[in-house]
Amino acid sequence: GLASLVTLYEPSGLDVICAPNDPGEADRIPVNVVSELLKVARTQYDYIIVDTPPSFTEHVLAACDISSKLILIATLDIPAVKNLRVAIDTLDMLGSPKDARVIVLNKADAKVGLRPEDVVAAIKSDIAVNIPNSLTVPASINRGVPIVLDDPKGAVSASIRTLADSHLRSAEAVSADEPVQSARK
């Protein structure tokens, strides 16, 4: 069953399960199917990354419940920082372990009036990884090539490798049988 849902992304060698094209179709997927899919997938893969919408839907909460790490991503703008603070507060209320969270600041060197230190003060948590701003990212996205393959020696790729090596691949960070949750804010 799992194999029938997976598409191999050739350039990277990664297996991918894409979201339905129609958001309404996603709402018709029972929540227990998401949990079961992740449980089956963890028997087949060393790492599972779930890219979720920035809201806590039932599907997102189900994925969070069985994830070993939550990667929370924000940018240097007040709405994103506010949403990150709300997400952190919500996870606290749900009893999510703080040590299972990794805060990532995307476009961390953008000169937009906020600094990473301002984000740390607002969210009352440390930032694990700062990913720099780069025009190579949208160009890579538009070509349909992951930045780490398109510009492997670039600063953004280096930051992503730091995230993977320091927070996901380390023995104490991720158990091989638990998925990793990623949410964009």
CSV table of C-alpha atoms in Angstrom, one decimal:
chain,number,residue,atom,x,y,z
A,1,GLY,CA,0.0,0.0,0.0
A,2,LEU,CA,2.7,2.5,0.9
A,3,ALA,CA,4.6,1.8,-2.3
A,4,SER,CA,1.6,2.7,-4.3
A,5,LEU,CA,1.6,6.2,-2.8
A,6,VAL,CA,5.3,6.9,-3.2
A,7,THR,CA,7.0,8.7,-6.1
A,8,LEU,CA,10.7,8.6,-6.5
A,9,TYR,CA,12.2,12.1,-7.0
A,10,GLU,CA,15.1,11.1,-9.3
A,11,PRO,CA,17.6,13.9,-8.8
A,12,SER,CA,17.7,13.3,-5.1
A,13,GLY,CA,16.8,9.7,-4.8
A,14,LEU,CA,14.2,10.6,-2.2
A,15,ASP,CA,10.8,9.0,-2.1
A,16,VAL,CA,7.9,11.5,-1.8
A,17,ILE,CA,4.2,11.3,-1.0
A,18,CYS,CA,2.7,14.5,-2.4
A,19,ALA,CA,-0.4,16.2,-1.0
A,20,PRO,CA,-3.6,16.1,-3.0
A,21,ASN,CA,-3.9,18.8,-5.7
A,22,ASP,CA,-7.3,19.8,-4.3
A,23,PRO,CA,-7.1,20.9,-0.7
A,24,GLY,CA,-10.7,19.6,-0.2
A,25,GLU,CA,-9.4,16.1,-1.0
A,26,ALA,CA,-7.0,16.3,1.9
A,27,ASP,CA,-9.8,17.1,4.3
A,28,ARG,CA,-11.5,13.8,3.2
A,29,ILE,CA,-8.5,11.7,4.4
A,30,PRO,CA,-9.3,10.3,7.8
A,31,VAL,CA,-6.8,11.4,10.5
A,32,ASN,CA,-6.1,7.8,11.5
A,33,VAL,CA,-4.9,7.2,7.9
A,34,VAL,CA,-2.2,9.8,8.4
A,35,SER,CA,-1.1,8.2,11.6
A,36,GLU,CA,-1.1,4.7,10.1
A,37,LEU,CA,0.8,5.8,7.0
A,38,LEU,CA,3.5,7.3,9.2
A,39,LYS,CA,3.7,4.2,11.3
A,40,VAL,CA,4.1,2.0,8.2
A,41,ALA,CA,6.6,4.4,6.6
A,42,ARG,CA,8.9,4.3,9.7
A,43,THR,CA,9.3,0.6,9.1
A,44,GLN,CA,10.6,1.3,5.6
A,45,TYR,CA,12.7,4.5,6.0
A,46,ASP,CA,15.5,5.9,8.2
A,47,TYR,CA,14.0,9.4,8.1
A,48,ILE,CA,10.6,10.7,7.4
A,49,ILE,CA,10.0,14.4,7.0
A,50,VAL,CA,6.4,15.7,7.0
A,51,ASP,CA,6.0,19.2,5.6
A,52,THR,CA,2.8,20.6,7.1
A,53,PRO,CA,0.8,23.8,6.7
A,54,PRO,CA,1.3,26.4,9.4
A,55,SER,CA,-2.0,25.6,11.1
A,56,PHE,CA,-2.7,22.9,13.7
A,57,THR,CA,-5.3,20.8,11.8
A,58,GLU,CA,-6.2,17.4,13.0
A,59,HIS,CA,-3.9,15.9,10.4
A,60,VAL,CA,-1.0,18.1,11.6
A,61,LEU,CA,-1.6,17.2,15.2
A,62,ALA,CA,-1.7,13.5,14.4
A,63,ALA,CA,1.7,13.9,12.7
A,64,CYS,CA,3.1,15.9,15.6
A,65,ASP,CA,1.9,13.2,18.1
A,66,ILE,CA,4.2,10.6,16.5
A,67,SER,CA,7.1,12.8,15.5
A,68,SER,CA,10.4,12.7,17.3
A,69,LYS,CA,11.4,16.3,16.2
A,70,LEU,CA,9.4,19.3,15.3
A,71,ILE,CA,11.2,21.8,13.1
A,72,LEU,CA,9.5,25.2,13.4
A,73,ILE,CA,10.5,27.7,10.7
A,74,ALA,CA,10.0,31.5,10.7
A,75,THR,CA,11.3,34.5,8.9
A,76,LEU,CA,12.2,38.0,10.1
A,77,ASP,CA,8.8,39.6,9.9
A,78,ILE,CA,6.4,40.3,12.7
A,79,PRO,CA,3.5,38.1,11.5
A,80,ALA,CA,5.8,35.1,11.1
A,81,VAL,CA,7.4,35.7,14.6
A,82,LYS,CA,3.9,36.1,16.1
A,83,ASN,CA,2.7,32.8,14.5
A,84,LEU,CA,5.9,31.1,15.7
A,85,ARG,CA,5.2,32.3,19.3
A,86,VAL,CA,1.6,31.0,19.0
A,87,ALA,CA,2.8,27.7,17.7
A,88,ILE,CA,5.3,27.3,20.6
A,89,ASP,CA,2.5,28.3,23.1
A,90,THR,CA,0.2,25.8,21.5
A,91,LEU,CA,2.8,23.0,21.6
A,92,ASP,CA,3.4,23.9,25.3
A,93,MET,CA,-0.3,23.6,26.0
A,94,LEU,CA,-0.4,20.2,24.2
A,95,GLY,CA,2.5,18.9,26.3
A,96,SER,CA,4.9,18.7,23.4
A,97,PRO,CA,8.5,18.3,24.8
A,98,LYS,CA,10.5,21.4,24.3
A,99,ASP,CA,13.7,19.4,23.6
A,100,ALA,CA,12.0,17.9,20.6
A,101,ARG,CA,11.7,21.3,18.9
A,102,VAL,CA,14.2,22.9,16.5
A,103,ILE,CA,13.7,26.5,15.7
A,104,VAL,CA,15.0,27.6,12.2
A,105,LEU,CA,15.2,31.2,11.1
A,106,ASN,CA,14.9,31.4,7.3
A,107,LYS,CA,16.3,34.5,5.5
A,108,ALA,CA,18.0,35.3,8.8
A,109,ASP,CA,20.3,37.9,7.4
A,110,ALA,CA,17.6,40.0,5.6
A,111,LYS,CA,17.7,43.6,6.4
A,112,VAL,CA,14.1,44.2,7.2
A,113,GLY,CA,14.1,45.9,10.6
A,114,LEU,CA,14.1,42.8,12.8
A,115,ARG,CA,17.2,40.9,13.9
A,116,PRO,CA,17.6,37.3,15.0
A,117,GLU,CA,18.1,38.6,18.6
A,118,ASP,CA,14.6,40.2,18.4
A,119,VAL,CA,13.1,36.8,17.4
A,120,VAL,CA,14.8,35.1,20.3
A,121,ALA,CA,13.4,37.7,22.7
A,122,ALA,CA,9.9,37.4,21.3
A,123,ILE,CA,9.7,33.6,21.3
A,124,LYS,CA,11.7,33.0,24.5
A,125,SER,CA,13.6,30.2,22.7
A,126,ASP,CA,17.0,29.9,21.1
A,127,ILE,CA,17.3,29.6,17.3
A,128,ALA,CA,19.1,26.4,16.3
A,129,VAL,CA,19.9,27.3,12.7
A,130,ASN,CA,20.0,30.6,10.8
A,131,ILE,CA,19.5,30.1,7.1
A,132,PRO,CA,20.7,33.1,5.0
A,133,ASN,CA,18.7,34.9,2.4
A,134,SER,CA,19.7,34.0,-1.2
A,135,LEU,CA,18.4,34.6,-4.6
A,136,THR,CA,19.5,31.1,-5.5
A,137,VAL,CA,16.6,29.6,-3.5
A,138,PRO,CA,13.7,31.0,-5.6
A,139,ALA,CA,15.7,30.3,-8.8
A,140,SER,CA,16.2,26.7,-7.6
A,141,ILE,CA,12.5,26.3,-6.7
A,142,ASN,CA,11.5,27.6,-10.1
A,143,ARG,CA,13.7,25.0,-11.8
A,144,GLY,CA,12.2,22.3,-9.5
A,145,VAL,CA,15.7,21.4,-8.1
A,146,PRO,CA,16.3,21.3,-4.4
A,147,ILE,CA,18.8,24.0,-3.4
A,148,VAL,CA,21.2,21.4,-1.9
A,149,LEU,CA,21.5,19.8,-5.3
A,150,ASP,CA,21.4,23.0,-7.3
A,151,ASP,CA,24.0,25.0,-5.3
A,152,PRO,CA,25.6,22.4,-3.0
A,153,LYS,CA,28.5,24.7,-1.9
A,154,GLY,CA,26.3,27.7,-1.2
A,155,ALA,CA,25.6,29.2,2.2
A,156,VAL,CA,21.9,28.1,2.2
A,157,SER,CA,22.9,24.5,1.5
A,158,ALA,CA,25.6,24.6,4.2
A,159,SER,CA,22.9,25.8,6.7
A,160,ILE,CA,20.6,23.0,5.7
A,161,ARG,CA,23.4,20.5,6.2
A,162,THR,CA,24.1,22.0,9.6
A,163,LEU,CA,20.4,21.5,10.5
A,164,ALA,CA,20.5,17.9,9.3
A,165,ASP,CA,23.8,17.0,10.8
A,166,SER,CA,23.4,18.8,14.2
A,167,HIS,CA,19.7,18.3,14.9
A,168,LEU,CA,18.4,15.4,12.8
A,169,ARG,CA,21.1,12.9,12.2
A,170,SER,CA,22.7,12.9,15.6
A,171,ALA,CA,22.1,9.7,17.5
A,172,GLU,CA,20.2,11.4,20.4
A,173,ALA,CA,18.2,13.7,18.1
A,174,VAL,CA,16.3,11.2,16.0
A,175,SER,CA,15.4,7.6,16.4
A,176,ALA,CA,15.4,5.7,13.1
A,177,ASP,CA,11.8,4.6,13.7
A,178,GLU,CA,10.2,8.0,14.4
A,179,PRO,CA,9.2,10.7,11.8
A,180,VAL,CA,10.3,14.3,11.8
A,181,GLN,CA,7.7,17.0,11.6
A,182,SER,CA,8.3,20.3,9.8
A,183,ALA,CA,6.0,23.2,9.9
A,184,ARG,CA,6.4,26.5,8.2
A,185,LYS,CA,5.3,29.7,9.9
